[in-house]
Amino acid sequence: MIEDRVAVAMSGGVDSSTAAAILKDQGYDLVGFSMQLWDQNRDHTGAGKPGSSRCCSLEDIYDARSVASRLGFPYYVVNFQKEFERRVVRSFIEKYRDGYTPSPCVLCNSHLKFDHLMRMAEEVNASRVATGHYARVTRDVETGRHLLLRAKDRNKDQSYYLFELTQEQLAKAMFPLGELSKAQVRQIARRYDLDVAEKPESQEICFIPDGDYAGFIERHYDDVVGKAEGEDPFPGGDIIDREGRVLGKHSGIHRYTIGQRRGLGIASPAPLYVIDLRPDKRQVVVGSRTELGRASCTVIEPNWISVPKPHKTLRITAKIRSRHPDAPATADLLEDGSVHVKFDNPQPAVSPGQAC
């Protein structure tokens, strides 16, 4: 391995481009990689035209290649579309159909992007890997553990999406933007005269161009999961209240998530929210905002980063969504290895399938 060589993931956006510029300025020998994960030509609007791109478009590839050329380092595009479809997109579709609200960005980061980036780093003799995530990593000199830290700019912090990274991955990871704000990142991009300095950022899941999750799932169920003869993969059912009274009808569980308020199609004098999904009974349960609160949740696949697996109750703060404020709680390790998280105060819209 070449000690100062870094494999840097490049999406074509301002964050990964600026991360590369910072590392180049610090004297690192860079090799850039873009991962082709989803073919945007598979998505079309109602007019039959491709939807607006947010991932893996020719424009993004062109922008990433231009940045690498301007900064003077080699750049490669690698195709992982089949694996991305199998490991991320299929899981996303099946989970939504089964009443969960999955976190595809967590799955993609830990089980696809970092795995492959580390393998590609080995192929070019790079000792480290870098991305444009807003996060930080350090090492505890007393325990030897590598620690995942939140970004200095809490408004941009992306550590929530990286919690599954292993000690091996964290040991090689570099996050050059962890100490910076978005405004500082754009300022640096302008200083290097990068064409992507003003490029807008996406807030949506990268492989869904229009943000219409239900539409995406319906369009791609047959070609990703497989067509089931004589079976409707999205059966309709009843919308009920907690007492079981039928308030309306729905056209598929996949169209609803816990906490949802809009698009229920129910006339009510007070706002109603989705408080539970029962796919086995094809039921969507709605209720008032106060009924959204949950006192606890179970984390089924914990990753112990900063501490060894505990054998006693821990006092923690828990974040149930990336933009949700930390909530004081206790954590107890269960016999099957999962963790029971009990909040000091009930949390709104705790959604099965999400990360905590």
Tab-separated table of C-alpha atoms in Angstrom:
chain	number	residue	atom	x	y	z
A	1	MET	CA	0.000	0.000	0.000
A	2	ILE	CA	1.116	3.547	-0.746
A	3	GLU	CA	0.787	5.493	2.506
A	4	ASP	CA	-0.388	8.823	1.078
A	5	ARG	CA	-2.643	7.420	-1.657
A	6	VAL	CA	-6.382	7.878	-1.086
A	7	ALA	CA	-9.312	6.432	-3.016
A	8	VAL	CA	-11.972	9.156	-3.073
A	9	ALA	CA	-15.650	8.543	-3.879
A	10	MET	CA	-16.983	11.151	-6.305
A	11	SER	CA	-20.682	11.710	-6.957
A	12	GLY	CA	-20.298	14.775	-9.146
A	13	GLY	CA	-21.652	17.050	-6.430
A	14	VAL	CA	-20.014	19.927	-4.582
A	15	ASP	CA	-19.354	17.951	-1.382
A	16	SER	CA	-17.329	15.064	-2.788
A	17	SER	CA	-15.578	17.420	-5.242
A	18	THR	CA	-14.529	19.770	-2.437
A	19	ALA	CA	-13.402	16.827	-0.298
A	20	ALA	CA	-11.109	15.819	-3.163
A	21	ALA	CA	-9.799	19.385	-3.532
A	22	ILE	CA	-8.985	19.578	0.202
A	23	LEU	CA	-7.094	16.280	0.149
A	24	LYS	CA	-5.227	17.239	-3.008
A	25	ASP	CA	-4.191	20.512	-1.388
A	26	GLN	CA	-2.938	18.555	1.629
A	27	GLY	CA	-0.597	16.609	-0.615
A	28	TYR	CA	-2.417	13.290	-0.919
A	29	ASP	CA	-2.086	11.150	-4.042
A	30	LEU	CA	-5.708	10.727	-5.158
A	31	VAL	CA	-7.547	8.196	-7.291
A	32	GLY	CA	-11.197	9.084	-7.960
A	33	PHE	CA	-14.075	6.634	-8.339
A	34	SER	CA	-17.718	7.106	-9.287
A	35	MET	CA	-20.102	4.214	-8.741
A	36	GLN	CA	-22.797	3.722	-11.359
A	37	LEU	CA	-25.658	2.432	-9.192
A	38	TRP	CA	-28.933	3.122	-10.977
A	39	ASP	CA	-29.853	3.620	-14.631
A	40	GLN	CA	-32.006	6.734	-14.730
A	41	ASN	CA	-33.350	5.723	-18.141
A	42	ARG	CA	-35.412	3.085	-16.321
A	43	ASP	CA	-37.544	5.854	-14.813
A	44	HIS	CA	-40.034	7.789	-16.861
A	45	THR	CA	-42.620	10.393	-16.027
A	46	GLY	CA	-46.252	10.131	-17.022
A	47	ALA	CA	-45.330	11.833	-20.299
A	48	GLY	CA	-42.882	9.017	-21.061
A	49	LYS	CA	-39.804	11.127	-20.466
A	50	PRO	CA	-36.999	10.308	-18.025
A	51	GLY	CA	-37.451	11.901	-14.621
A	52	SER	CA	-35.097	14.580	-13.320
A	53	SER	CA	-31.841	12.962	-12.247
A	54	ARG	CA	-30.436	12.920	-8.735
A	55	CYS	CA	-28.000	10.030	-9.044
A	56	CYS	CA	-25.675	8.391	-11.539
A	57	SER	CA	-26.637	10.625	-14.459
A	58	LEU	CA	-24.302	11.385	-17.336
A	59	GLU	CA	-24.169	14.955	-16.045
A	60	ASP	CA	-22.929	13.776	-12.641
A	61	ILE	CA	-20.290	11.538	-14.229
A	62	TYR	CA	-19.187	14.409	-16.466
A	63	ASP	CA	-18.944	16.785	-13.487
A	64	ALA	CA	-16.913	14.297	-11.429
A	65	ARG	CA	-14.552	13.631	-14.349
A	66	SER	CA	-14.113	17.383	-14.917
A	67	VAL	CA	-13.190	17.943	-11.252
A	68	ALA	CA	-10.661	15.093	-11.337
A	69	SER	CA	-9.148	16.497	-14.523
A	70	ARG	CA	-8.937	20.011	-13.098
A	71	LEU	CA	-7.304	18.806	-9.869
A	72	GLY	CA	-5.035	16.424	-11.757
A	73	PHE	CA	-5.704	12.871	-10.601
A	74	PRO	CA	-6.913	9.670	-12.320
A	75	TYR	CA	-10.626	8.906	-12.306
A	76	TYR	CA	-12.667	5.779	-12.992
A	77	VAL	CA	-16.350	4.868	-13.288
A	78	VAL	CA	-17.338	1.431	-11.972
A	79	ASN	CA	-20.680	-0.260	-12.581
A	80	PHE	CA	-22.468	-1.802	-9.605
A	81	GLN	CA	-26.029	-1.519	-10.924
A	82	LYS	CA	-26.951	-5.200	-10.548
A	83	GLU	CA	-25.713	-5.421	-6.970
A	84	PHE	CA	-27.335	-2.098	-6.033
A	85	GLU	CA	-30.649	-3.325	-7.418
A	86	ARG	CA	-30.354	-6.618	-5.556
A	87	ARG	CA	-29.126	-5.339	-2.193
A	88	VAL	CA	-30.690	-1.871	-1.920
A	89	VAL	CA	-33.561	-1.306	-4.361
A	90	ARG	CA	-35.182	-4.728	-3.940
A	91	SER	CA	-34.953	-4.464	-0.156
A	92	PHE	CA	-36.476	-0.967	-0.318
A	93	ILE	CA	-39.443	-2.161	-2.381
A	94	GLU	CA	-40.112	-5.276	-0.316
A	95	LYS	CA	-39.841	-3.459	3.006
A	96	TYR	CA	-42.311	-0.751	1.969
A	97	ARG	CA	-44.723	-3.391	0.707
A	98	ASP	CA	-44.488	-5.135	4.095
A	99	GLY	CA	-45.294	-1.997	6.091
A	100	TYR	CA	-41.778	-0.839	6.984
A	101	THR	CA	-40.087	2.496	6.352
A	102	PRO	CA	-36.563	1.490	5.291
A	103	SER	CA	-33.375	3.561	5.307
A	104	PRO	CA	-31.746	2.756	1.948
A	105	CYS	CA	-28.943	5.289	2.483
A	106	VAL	CA	-27.749	3.398	5.577
A	107	LEU	CA	-27.809	0.090	3.711
A	108	CYS	CA	-26.059	1.566	0.679
A	109	ASN	CA	-23.307	3.289	2.665
A	110	SER	CA	-22.358	0.391	4.882
A	111	HIS	CA	-22.981	-2.638	2.688
A	112	LEU	CA	-22.211	-1.317	-0.775
A	113	LYS	CA	-20.354	1.969	-1.107
A	114	PHE	CA	-17.769	1.517	1.640
A	115	ASP	CA	-17.286	-2.192	0.943
A	116	HIS	CA	-16.560	-1.547	-2.716
A	117	LEU	CA	-14.588	1.635	-2.123
A	118	MET	CA	-12.257	-0.278	0.175
A	119	ARG	CA	-11.829	-3.033	-2.402
A	120	MET	CA	-11.097	-0.503	-5.132
A	121	ALA	CA	-8.626	1.207	-2.817
A	122	GLU	CA	-6.743	-2.075	-2.484
A	123	GLU	CA	-6.642	-2.479	-6.258
A	124	VAL	CA	-4.898	0.893	-6.687
A	125	ASN	CA	-2.700	0.427	-3.586
A	126	ALA	CA	-4.450	3.214	-1.658
A	127	SER	CA	-4.183	3.016	2.120
A	128	ARG	CA	-7.233	5.207	2.878
A	129	VAL	CA	-10.692	5.982	1.477
A	130	ALA	CA	-12.476	9.340	1.505
A	131	THR	CA	-16.011	10.595	0.923
A	132	GLY	CA	-17.851	13.908	1.044
A	133	HIS	CA	-19.951	12.977	4.082
A	134	TYR	CA	-20.353	15.505	6.871
A	135	ALA	CA	-18.985	13.381	9.713
A	136	ARG	CA	-15.754	12.874	11.634
A	137	VAL	CA	-13.693	9.902	12.709
A	138	THR	CA	-11.021	9.698	15.389
A	139	ARG	CA	-9.255	7.062	17.464
A	140	ASP	CA	-9.484	6.508	21.204
A	141	VAL	CA	-5.838	6.076	22.232
A	142	GLU	CA	-6.796	4.271	25.441
A	143	THR	CA	-9.066	1.620	23.930
A	144	GLY	CA	-7.706	1.608	20.386
A	145	ARG	CA	-11.223	1.955	19.015
A	146	HIS	CA	-12.013	4.149	16.031
A	147	LEU	CA	-14.887	6.476	16.866
A	148	LEU	CA	-17.552	7.929	14.610
A	149	LEU	CA	-18.274	11.542	15.551
A	150	ARG	CA	-20.933	13.938	14.412
A	151	ALA	CA	-19.978	16.758	12.052
A	152	LYS	CA	-19.144	20.143	13.509
A	153	ASP	CA	-22.060	21.582	11.507
A	154	ARG	CA	-24.990	19.776	13.153
A	155	ASN	CA	-27.356	21.006	10.435
A	156	LYS	CA	-25.397	18.994	7.869
A	157	ASP	CA	-24.339	16.059	10.054
A	158	GLN	CA	-24.591	12.718	8.220
A	159	SER	CA	-23.188	10.387	10.882
A	160	TYR	CA	-26.715	8.947	11.300
A	161	TYR	CA	-26.313	7.263	7.904
A	162	LEU	CA	-22.885	5.824	8.738
A	163	PHE	CA	-23.588	4.070	12.039
A	164	GLU	CA	-23.096	0.571	10.581
A	165	LEU	CA	-19.482	1.161	9.541
A	166	THR	CA	-17.095	-1.399	11.011
A	167	GLN	CA	-13.877	-0.739	12.893
A	168	GLU	CA	-11.928	-1.783	9.783
A	169	GLN	CA	-13.842	0.702	7.631
A	170	LEU	CA	-13.561	3.536	10.154
A	171	ALA	CA	-9.817	2.897	10.457
A	172	LYS	CA	-9.373	3.757	6.777
A	173	ALA	CA	-12.102	6.395	6.403
A	174	MET	CA	-11.439	10.091	5.851
A	175	PHE	CA	-14.179	12.742	5.995
A	176	PRO	CA	-12.534	16.040	4.965
A	177	LEU	CA	-15.767	18.028	5.399
A	178	GLY	CA	-16.378	17.050	9.024
A	179	GLU	CA	-15.109	20.345	10.455
A	180	LEU	CA	-16.775	22.557	7.823
A	181	SER	CA	-20.149	24.156	7.180
A	182	LYS	CA	-21.892	23.974	3.813
A	183	ALA	CA	-21.134	27.635	3.192
A	184	GLN	CA	-17.424	27.000	3.798
A	185	VAL	CA	-17.503	24.020	1.443
A	186	ARG	CA	-18.958	26.109	-1.372
A	187	GLN	CA	-16.418	28.845	-0.667
A	188	ILE	CA	-13.572	26.332	-1.015
A	189	ALA	CA	-15.095	24.998	-4.250
A	190	ARG	CA	-15.170	28.542	-5.632
A	191	ARG	CA	-11.560	29.080	-4.604
A	192	TYR	CA	-10.565	26.065	-6.672
A	193	ASP	CA	-12.803	27.305	-9.492
A	194	LEU	CA	-14.776	24.064	-9.548
A	195	ASP	CA	-17.763	24.128	-11.908
A	196	VAL	CA	-19.899	22.353	-9.291
A	197	ALA	CA	-19.485	25.114	-6.678
A	198	GLU	CA	-23.107	26.274	-7.077
A	199	LYS	CA	-24.608	22.902	-7.952
A	200	PRO	CA	-27.792	22.300	-5.932
A	201	GLU	CA	-27.938	19.367	-3.556
A	202	SER	CA	-30.530	16.625	-3.361
A	203	GLN	CA	-32.626	15.909	-0.292
A	204	GLU	CA	-34.392	12.884	-1.778
A	205	ILE	CA	-33.412	9.215	-2.021
A	206	CYS	CA	-30.953	9.185	-4.892
A	207	PHE	CA	-32.589	6.539	-7.085
A	208	ILE	CA	-36.082	8.058	-6.955
A	209	PRO	CA	-35.957	11.067	-9.305
A	210	ASP	CA	-39.302	12.629	-8.393
A	211	GLY	CA	-39.563	11.686	-4.706
A	212	ASP	CA	-42.671	9.582	-5.418
A	213	TYR	CA	-41.821	6.448	-3.442
A	214	ALA	CA	-45.121	4.686	-4.082
A	215	GLY	CA	-44.958	5.369	-7.805
A	216	PHE	CA	-41.390	4.073	-7.980
A	217	ILE	CA	-42.332	0.891	-6.095
A	218	GLU	CA	-45.300	0.239	-8.385
A	219	ARG	CA	-43.283	0.887	-11.559
A	220	HIS	CA	-40.406	-1.380	-10.596
A	221	TYR	CA	-41.972	-4.184	-8.587
A	222	ASP	CA	-42.219	-6.588	-11.520
A	223	ASP	CA	-38.742	-5.984	-12.969
A	224	VAL	CA	-36.927	-5.881	-9.595
A	225	VAL	CA	-38.828	-8.322	-7.364
A	226	GLY	CA	-40.587	-10.443	-9.983
A	227	LYS	CA	-44.143	-10.699	-11.180
A	228	ALA	CA	-46.374	-12.981	-9.133
A	229	GLU	CA	-48.980	-14.685	-11.327
A	230	GLY	CA	-52.527	-14.030	-10.181
A	231	GLU	CA	-51.449	-12.099	-7.088
A	232	ASP	CA	-51.806	-8.376	-6.462
A	233	PRO	CA	-48.589	-7.251	-4.736
A	234	PHE	CA	-50.345	-4.101	-3.491
A	235	PRO	CA	-53.767	-5.144	-2.206
A	236	GLY	CA	-56.061	-2.448	-0.874
A	237	GLY	CA	-57.799	-2.494	2.474
A	238	ASP	CA	-59.368	-0.505	5.272
A	239	ILE	CA	-58.287	2.667	7.014
A	240	ILE	CA	-59.413	2.317	10.617
A	241	ASP	CA	-59.074	4.068	13.957
A	242	ARG	CA	-57.604	2.450	17.065
A	243	GLU	CA	-61.044	1.111	18.052
A	244	GLY	CA	-61.360	-0.677	14.705
A	245	ARG	CA	-63.962	1.585	13.117
A	246	VAL	CA	-63.580	1.790	9.326
A	247	LEU	CA	-63.010	5.392	8.225
A	248	GLY	CA	-62.042	4.826	4.613
A	249	LYS	CA	-60.224	2.666	2.055
A	250	HIS	CA	-56.616	2.567	0.912
A	251	SER	CA	-54.963	1.287	-2.289
A	252	GLY	CA	-51.897	-0.338	-0.744
A	253	ILE	CA	-49.890	-0.358	2.500
A	254	HIS	CA	-46.791	0.821	0.571
A	255	ARG	CA	-48.411	4.254	0.186
A	256	TYR	CA	-48.274	4.980	3.925
A	257	THR	CA	-45.677	5.554	6.635
A	258	ILE	CA	-45.997	6.093	10.370
A	259	GLY	CA	-46.623	9.784	11.075
A	260	GLN	CA	-48.072	10.529	7.637
A	261	ARG	CA	-50.829	13.132	7.586
A	262	ARG	CA	-51.324	14.133	3.955
A	263	GLY	CA	-53.031	11.996	1.345
A	264	LEU	CA	-55.223	9.975	3.702
A	265	GLY	CA	-58.417	10.854	1.854
A	266	ILE	CA	-60.446	11.025	5.063
A	267	ALA	CA	-62.704	13.877	6.130
A	268	SER	CA	-62.157	14.635	9.805
A	269	PRO	CA	-62.747	17.684	12.044
A	270	ALA	CA	-59.276	17.164	13.583
A	271	PRO	CA	-56.007	16.206	11.836
A	272	LEU	CA	-55.388	12.455	11.566
A	273	TYR	CA	-52.039	10.695	11.309
A	274	VAL	CA	-50.961	7.164	10.436
A	275	ILE	CA	-50.153	5.577	13.812
A	276	ASP	CA	-49.803	1.923	12.788
A	277	LEU	CA	-49.592	-0.346	9.740
A	278	ARG	CA	-50.957	-3.910	9.773
A	279	PRO	CA	-49.975	-5.491	6.446
A	280	ASP	CA	-51.198	-8.952	7.486
A	281	LYS	CA	-54.710	-7.511	7.870
A	282	ARG	CA	-54.266	-4.899	5.098
A	283	GLN	CA	-55.101	-2.172	7.587
A	284	VAL	CA	-53.853	1.389	7.974
A	285	VAL	CA	-54.529	2.685	11.489
A	286	VAL	CA	-54.973	6.435	12.001
A	287	GLY	CA	-55.301	8.571	15.106
A	288	SER	CA	-54.556	11.930	16.684
A	289	ARG	CA	-51.095	13.432	17.024
A	290	THR	CA	-50.945	12.445	20.698
A	291	GLU	CA	-51.417	8.805	19.653
A	292	LEU	CA	-48.212	8.969	17.602
A	293	GLY	CA	-45.975	8.835	20.674
A	294	ARG	CA	-44.024	5.667	21.456
A	295	ALA	CA	-42.265	5.018	24.756
A	296	SER	CA	-39.730	2.538	23.362
A	297	CYS	CA	-38.342	0.708	20.350
A	298	THR	CA	-36.117	-2.285	19.661
A	299	VAL	CA	-32.909	-1.970	17.653
A	300	ILE	CA	-32.397	-5.379	16.047
A	301	GLU	CA	-28.857	-5.054	14.636
A	302	PRO	CA	-26.805	-2.779	16.906
A	303	ASN	CA	-23.252	-1.822	16.009
A	304	TRP	CA	-21.151	-1.042	19.100
A	305	ILE	CA	-18.620	1.544	17.937
A	306	SER	CA	-17.290	3.552	20.876
A	307	VAL	CA	-17.791	0.893	23.566
A	308	PRO	CA	-17.736	-2.910	23.783
A	309	LYS	CA	-21.054	-4.743	23.968
A	310	PRO	CA	-22.463	-3.703	27.374
A	311	HIS	CA	-23.840	-6.024	30.035
A	312	LYS	CA	-25.704	-3.358	31.974
A	313	THR	CA	-28.221	-0.608	31.343
A	314	LEU	CA	-26.735	2.396	29.561
A	315	ARG	CA	-27.877	6.006	29.737
A	316	ILE	CA	-27.901	7.301	26.183
A	317	THR	CA	-29.445	9.776	23.793
A	318	ALA	CA	-31.261	8.225	20.838
A	319	LYS	CA	-31.964	9.720	17.413
A	320	ILE	CA	-34.845	8.029	15.557
A	321	ARG	CA	-34.431	10.032	12.329
A	322	SER	CA	-31.546	11.960	10.839
A	323	ARG	CA	-33.241	15.326	11.467
A	324	HIS	CA	-34.826	14.364	14.775
A	325	PRO	CA	-33.348	15.836	17.969
A	326	ASP	CA	-31.569	13.490	20.358
A	327	ALA	CA	-33.853	12.064	23.034
A	328	PRO	CA	-32.655	10.954	26.502
A	329	ALA	CA	-33.199	7.214	26.965
A	330	THR	CA	-31.929	3.985	28.486
A	331	ALA	CA	-30.604	1.021	26.501
A	332	ASP	CA	-30.744	-2.617	27.596
A	333	LEU	CA	-29.086	-5.485	25.720
A	334	LEU	CA	-31.523	-8.349	25.132
A	335	GLU	CA	-30.666	-12.062	25.002
A	336	ASP	CA	-30.880	-12.207	21.190
A	337	GLY	CA	-28.352	-9.353	20.840
A	338	SER	CA	-30.905	-6.662	20.054
A	339	VAL	CA	-31.276	-3.541	22.178
A	340	HIS	CA	-34.403	-2.260	23.922
A	341	VAL	CA	-34.420	1.547	23.912
A	342	LYS	CA	-36.765	3.191	26.411
A	343	PHE	CA	-37.258	6.926	25.982
A	344	ASP	CA	-37.617	9.264	28.941
A	345	ASN	CA	-40.471	10.895	27.022
A	346	PRO	CA	-42.571	9.307	24.230
A	347	GLN	CA	-41.199	10.003	20.745
A	348	PRO	CA	-43.419	10.802	17.753
A	349	ALA	CA	-43.683	8.492	14.744
A	350	VAL	CA	-41.207	5.776	15.686
A	351	SER	CA	-41.236	3.877	12.380
A	352	PRO	CA	-40.314	0.175	12.013
A	353	GLY	CA	-37.529	-0.203	9.452
A	354	GLN	CA	-35.817	3.081	10.247
A	355	ALA	CA	-32.434	3.422	11.958
A	356	CYS	CA	-31.960	4.539	15.554
